[in-house]
mmCIF file of N, CA and C in Angstrom:
data_model
loop_
_atom_site.group_PDB
_atom_site.id
_atom_site.type_symbol
_atom_site.label_atom_id
_atom_site.label_comp_id
_atom_site.label_asym_id
_atom_site.label_seq_id
_atom_site.Cartn_x
_atom_site.Cartn_y
_atom_site.Cartn_z
ATOM 1 N N LEU A 1 -16.979 -3.402 15.393
ATOM 2 C CA LEU A 1 -18.188 -3.338 14.338
ATOM 3 C C LEU A 1 -17.613 -4.096 13.023
ATOM 4 N N THR A 2 -18.555 -4.743 12.481
ATOM 5 C CA THR A 2 -18.117 -5.470 11.347
ATOM 6 C C THR A 2 -18.659 -4.948 9.945
ATOM 7 N N GLY A 3 -19.610 -3.817 9.943
ATOM 8 C CA GLY A 3 -20.320 -3.399 9.051
ATOM 9 C C GLY A 3 -21.463 -4.156 8.754
ATOM 10 N N ARG A 4 -22.121 -3.417 7.781
ATOM 11 C CA ARG A 4 -23.361 -3.973 7.384
ATOM 12 C C ARG A 4 -23.494 -4.539 5.793
ATOM 13 N N PRO A 5 -23.667 -5.129 5.251
ATOM 14 C CA PRO A 5 -23.619 -5.734 3.844
ATOM 15 C C PRO A 5 -24.258 -4.887 3.145
ATOM 16 N N GLU A 6 -25.255 -4.173 3.553
ATOM 17 C CA GLU A 6 -25.792 -3.143 2.589
ATOM 18 C C GLU A 6 -25.372 -1.713 2.691
ATOM 19 N N GLY A 7 -24.146 -1.708 3.728
ATOM 20 C CA GLY A 7 -23.883 -0.453 4.164
ATOM 21 C C GLY A 7 -22.565 -0.128 4.060
ATOM 22 N N ASN A 8 -21.805 -0.452 5.650
ATOM 23 C CA ASN A 8 -20.357 -0.008 5.786
ATOM 24 C C ASN A 8 -19.621 -1.114 5.032
ATOM 25 N N TRP A 9 -18.246 -1.017 4.617
ATOM 26 C CA TRP A 9 -17.716 -2.030 4.216
ATOM 27 C C TRP A 9 -17.380 -3.343 5.215
ATOM 28 N N PRO A 10 -17.561 -3.998 5.356
ATOM 29 C CA PRO A 10 -17.289 -5.236 6.196
ATOM 30 C C PRO A 10 -15.991 -5.143 6.959
ATOM 31 N N GLY A 11 -15.836 -5.168 8.135
ATOM 32 C CA GLY A 11 -14.723 -5.184 8.803
ATOM 33 C C GLY A 11 -14.060 -3.823 9.056
ATOM 34 N N LEU A 12 -14.534 -2.624 8.201
ATOM 35 C CA LEU A 12 -14.117 -1.585 8.089
ATOM 36 C C LEU A 12 -14.682 -0.347 8.896
ATOM 37 N N ALA A 13 -15.855 -0.893 9.519
ATOM 38 C CA ALA A 13 -16.644 0.265 10.137
ATOM 39 C C ALA A 13 -16.079 0.714 11.478
ATOM 40 N N LEU A 14 -14.999 0.975 11.741
ATOM 41 C CA LEU A 14 -14.238 1.291 12.985
ATOM 42 C C LEU A 14 -14.387 2.788 13.014
ATOM 43 N N THR A 15 -15.231 2.928 14.045
ATOM 44 C CA THR A 15 -15.463 4.373 14.401
ATOM 45 C C THR A 15 -15.212 4.685 16.003
ATOM 46 N N ASP A 16 -15.060 3.772 16.782
ATOM 47 C CA ASP A 16 -14.936 4.098 18.288
ATOM 48 C C ASP A 16 -13.892 2.863 19.159
ATOM 49 N N PRO A 17 -12.514 3.220 18.846
ATOM 50 C CA PRO A 17 -11.936 4.345 18.851
ATOM 51 C C PRO A 17 -11.717 4.534 17.208
ATOM 52 N N ARG A 18 -11.620 5.921 16.752
ATOM 53 C CA ARG A 18 -11.300 5.916 15.421
ATOM 54 C C ARG A 18 -9.881 5.875 15.038
ATOM 55 N N LEU A 19 -9.709 4.879 14.143
ATOM 56 C CA LEU A 19 -8.217 4.490 13.789
ATOM 57 C C LEU A 19 -7.277 5.848 12.942
ATOM 58 N N ASP A 20 -6.383 5.938 13.516
ATOM 59 C CA ASP A 20 -5.362 6.934 12.528
ATOM 60 C C ASP A 20 -4.386 5.907 11.639
ATOM 61 N N LEU A 21 -4.877 5.851 10.676
ATOM 62 C CA LEU A 21 -4.179 5.219 9.597
ATOM 63 C C LEU A 21 -2.954 5.620 8.931
ATOM 64 N N VAL A 22 -2.812 6.579 9.049
ATOM 65 C CA VAL A 22 -1.808 7.239 8.881
ATOM 66 C C VAL A 22 -0.521 7.103 9.905
ATOM 67 N N ALA A 23 -0.863 7.094 11.074
ATOM 68 C CA ALA A 23 -0.098 6.829 12.312
ATOM 69 C C ALA A 23 0.312 5.478 12.377
ATOM 70 N N ILE A 24 -0.549 4.876 11.935
ATOM 71 C CA ILE A 24 -0.430 3.280 11.820
ATOM 72 C C ILE A 24 0.630 2.721 10.809
ATOM 73 N N ALA A 25 0.490 3.420 9.853
ATOM 74 C CA ALA A 25 1.259 3.010 8.651
ATOM 75 C C ALA A 25 3.048 3.370 8.795
ATOM 76 N N ARG A 26 3.138 4.962 9.383
ATOM 77 C CA ARG A 26 4.159 5.410 9.690
ATOM 78 C C ARG A 26 4.823 4.416 10.707
ATOM 79 N N GLY A 27 3.977 3.975 11.759
ATOM 80 C CA GLY A 27 4.420 3.257 12.648
ATOM 81 C C GLY A 27 5.233 1.613 12.144
ATOM 82 N N PHE A 28 4.855 1.530 11.051
ATOM 83 C CA PHE A 28 5.370 -0.094 10.209
ATOM 84 C C PHE A 28 6.607 0.756 9.412
ATOM 85 N N GLY A 29 6.716 1.840 9.564
ATOM 86 C CA GLY A 29 8.194 2.099 8.564
ATOM 87 C C GLY A 29 7.715 2.807 7.237
ATOM 88 N N ALA A 30 6.460 3.081 7.166
ATOM 89 C CA ALA A 30 5.904 3.250 5.542
ATOM 90 C C ALA A 30 5.830 5.203 5.816
ATOM 91 N N THR A 31 5.962 5.477 4.450
ATOM 92 C CA THR A 31 5.643 7.169 4.429
ATOM 93 C C THR A 31 4.523 7.078 4.389
ATOM 94 N N ALA A 32 3.469 8.021 4.855
ATOM 95 C CA ALA A 32 2.034 7.868 4.746
ATOM 96 C C ALA A 32 1.539 9.448 4.799
ATOM 97 N N GLU A 33 0.130 9.595 4.111
ATOM 98 C CA GLU A 33 -0.252 10.734 4.090
ATOM 99 C C GLU A 33 -1.813 10.575 3.989
ATOM 100 N N ARG A 34 -2.724 11.817 4.050
ATOM 101 C CA ARG A 34 -3.920 11.376 3.680
ATOM 102 C C ARG A 34 -4.392 12.862 3.122
ATOM 103 N N ILE A 35 -5.608 12.364 2.057
ATOM 104 C CA ILE A 35 -6.205 13.696 1.638
ATOM 105 C C ILE A 35 -7.241 13.723 2.021
ATOM 106 N N GLU A 36 -8.017 14.851 2.190
ATOM 107 C CA GLU A 36 -9.561 15.314 2.343
ATOM 108 C C GLU A 36 -10.446 15.378 1.376
ATOM 109 N N HIS A 37 -9.898 15.894 0.190
ATOM 110 C CA HIS A 37 -10.684 16.525 -0.917
ATOM 111 C C HIS A 37 -10.624 15.739 -2.125
ATOM 112 N N ARG A 38 -11.414 15.574 -3.217
ATOM 113 C CA ARG A 38 -11.255 14.807 -4.373
ATOM 114 C C ARG A 38 -10.207 15.684 -5.054
ATOM 115 N N HIS A 39 -10.229 16.851 -5.208
ATOM 116 C CA HIS A 39 -9.262 17.760 -6.037
ATOM 117 C C HIS A 39 -7.915 17.396 -5.627
ATOM 118 N N GLU A 40 -7.753 16.957 -4.507
ATOM 119 C CA GLU A 40 -6.182 16.656 -4.110
ATOM 120 C C GLU A 40 -5.490 15.373 -4.431
ATOM 121 N N LEU A 41 -6.415 14.406 -4.938
ATOM 122 C CA LEU A 41 -5.994 13.119 -5.443
ATOM 123 C C LEU A 41 -4.874 13.208 -6.506
ATOM 124 N N ALA A 42 -4.859 13.853 -7.536
ATOM 125 C CA ALA A 42 -3.878 13.877 -8.741
ATOM 126 C C ALA A 42 -2.781 13.877 -8.117
ATOM 127 N N ALA A 43 -2.646 15.050 -7.410
ATOM 128 C CA ALA A 43 -1.147 15.522 -6.727
ATOM 129 C C ALA A 43 -0.563 14.559 -5.834
ATOM 130 N N ALA A 44 -1.588 14.054 -5.017
ATOM 131 C CA ALA A 44 -1.340 12.778 -3.881
ATOM 132 C C ALA A 44 -1.051 11.695 -4.541
ATOM 133 N N LEU A 45 -1.461 11.245 -5.350
ATOM 134 C CA LEU A 45 -0.847 10.097 -6.529
ATOM 135 C C LEU A 45 0.267 10.327 -6.869
ATOM 136 N N ASN A 46 0.900 11.287 -7.384
ATOM 137 C CA ASN A 46 2.174 11.663 -8.112
ATOM 138 C C ASN A 46 3.035 11.522 -6.901
ATOM 139 N N ASP A 47 2.771 12.051 -6.026
ATOM 140 C CA ASP A 47 3.659 12.130 -4.450
ATOM 141 C C ASP A 47 3.773 10.731 -3.894
ATOM 142 N N LEU A 48 2.814 9.942 -3.879
ATOM 143 C CA LEU A 48 2.723 8.556 -3.576
ATOM 144 C C LEU A 48 3.826 7.890 -4.268
ATOM 145 N N TRP A 49 3.812 8.038 -5.853
ATOM 146 C CA TRP A 49 4.850 7.403 -6.463
ATOM 147 C C TRP A 49 6.117 7.353 -6.243
ATOM 148 N N GLU A 50 6.552 9.132 -5.836
ATOM 149 C CA GLU A 50 7.812 9.486 -5.348
ATOM 150 C C GLU A 50 8.205 8.771 -4.342
ATOM 151 N N ARG A 51 7.332 8.869 -3.475
ATOM 152 C CA ARG A 51 7.414 8.151 -1.903
ATOM 153 C C ARG A 51 7.626 6.747 -2.001
ATOM 154 N N ALA A 52 7.307 6.146 -2.634
ATOM 155 C CA ALA A 52 7.021 4.705 -2.838
ATOM 156 C C ALA A 52 8.865 3.929 -3.431
ATOM 157 N N GLU A 53 9.575 4.894 -3.805
ATOM 158 C CA GLU A 53 10.988 4.816 -4.172
ATOM 159 C C GLU A 53 11.541 3.918 -3.254
ATOM 160 N N GLY A 54 11.539 2.688 -3.321
ATOM 161 C CA GLY A 54 12.480 1.844 -2.256
ATOM 162 C C GLY A 54 12.034 1.644 -0.895
ATOM 163 N N ARG A 55 10.666 2.308 -0.750
ATOM 164 C CA ARG A 55 10.166 1.682 0.562
ATOM 165 C C ARG A 55 8.453 2.008 0.412
ATOM 166 N N PRO A 56 7.818 1.465 1.494
ATOM 167 C CA PRO A 56 6.486 1.315 1.430
ATOM 168 C C PRO A 56 5.972 2.484 1.592
ATOM 169 N N ALA A 57 4.633 2.935 0.683
ATOM 170 C CA ALA A 57 4.109 4.359 1.054
ATOM 171 C C ALA A 57 2.508 3.891 0.801
ATOM 172 N N VAL A 58 1.785 4.998 1.909
ATOM 173 C CA VAL A 58 0.465 4.752 2.039
ATOM 174 C C VAL A 58 -0.266 5.746 1.718
ATOM 175 N N LEU A 59 -1.048 6.040 0.991
ATOM 176 C CA LEU A 59 -2.026 6.973 0.896
ATOM 177 C C LEU A 59 -3.498 6.750 1.198
ATOM 178 N N VAL A 60 -3.852 7.607 2.513
ATOM 179 C CA VAL A 60 -5.277 7.455 2.786
ATOM 180 C C VAL A 60 -6.408 8.098 2.227
ATOM 181 N N VAL A 61 -7.281 7.355 1.877
ATOM 182 C CA VAL A 61 -8.393 8.309 0.858
ATOM 183 C C VAL A 61 -9.615 7.861 1.454
ATOM 184 N N PRO A 62 -10.520 8.922 2.072
ATOM 185 C CA PRO A 62 -11.722 9.007 2.678
ATOM 186 C C PRO A 62 -12.505 8.420 1.368
ATOM 187 N N VAL A 63 -13.485 7.450 1.676
ATOM 188 C CA VAL A 63 -14.462 7.410 0.854
ATOM 189 C C VAL A 63 -15.723 7.581 1.375
ATOM 190 N N SER A 64 -16.795 7.845 0.681
ATOM 191 C CA SER A 64 -18.350 7.935 1.325
ATOM 192 C C SER A 64 -19.448 7.442 0.391
ATOM 193 N N GLY A 65 -20.437 7.000 0.900
ATOM 194 C CA GLY A 65 -21.237 6.451 0.047
ATOM 195 C C GLY A 65 -21.976 4.844 0.410
ATOM 196 N N ARG A 66 -22.623 4.272 -0.166
ATOM 197 C CA ARG A 66 -23.254 2.978 0.191
ATOM 198 C C ARG A 66 -22.536 1.823 -0.564
ATOM 199 N N THR A 67 -22.109 0.672 0.145
ATOM 200 C CA THR A 67 -21.659 -0.219 -0.493
ATOM 201 C C THR A 67 -22.412 -1.639 -0.886
ATOM 202 N N PRO A 68 -22.593 -2.048 -2.000
ATOM 203 C CA PRO A 68 -23.767 -3.033 -2.429
ATOM 204 C C PRO A 68 -23.117 -4.401 -1.619
ATOM 205 N N PRO A 69 -24.433 -5.246 -1.309
ATOM 206 C CA PRO A 69 -23.746 -6.319 -0.839
ATOM 207 C C PRO A 69 -22.539 -7.001 -1.575
ATOM 208 N N VAL A 70 -22.125 -7.788 -1.120
ATOM 209 C CA VAL A 70 -21.173 -8.948 -1.908
ATOM 210 C C VAL A 70 -20.994 -9.917 -1.072
ATOM 211 N N GLY A 71 -21.897 -11.102 -1.803
ATOM 212 C CA GLY A 71 -21.606 -12.493 -1.026
ATOM 213 C C GLY A 71 -22.580 -12.400 -0.010
ATOM 214 N N TYR A 72 -23.654 -11.748 0.331
ATOM 215 C CA TYR A 72 -24.442 -11.754 1.182
ATOM 216 C C TYR A 72 -25.912 -11.787 0.858
ATOM 217 N N PRO A 73 -26.768 -12.581 1.210
ATOM 218 C CA PRO A 73 -26.590 -13.048 2.484
ATOM 219 C C PRO A 73 -26.185 -14.411 2.112
ATOM 220 N N LEU A 74 -25.311 -15.284 3.001
ATOM 221 C CA LEU A 74 -24.708 -16.442 2.812
ATOM 222 C C LEU A 74 -25.961 -17.617 2.415
ATOM 223 N N ARG A 75 -25.821 -18.101 1.444
ATOM 224 C CA ARG A 75 -27.018 -19.148 1.087
ATOM 225 C C ARG A 75 -26.564 -20.592 1.071
#
């Protein structure tokens, strides 16, 4: 799926199969964590900076809502 310009982020509407972004990042040698709730963000960002010392670090943050069109339709 490539997403819809009025909804999903183009290229990121991947649901079947659902990608495990944490596992993918770890497979490339990065430390990786995922949060599920907004109240976890501040602590997760602090942890991210610590994990990023000398190596790649990834924080997966799910977002919801609609994405406004960007550059669509092509004219």
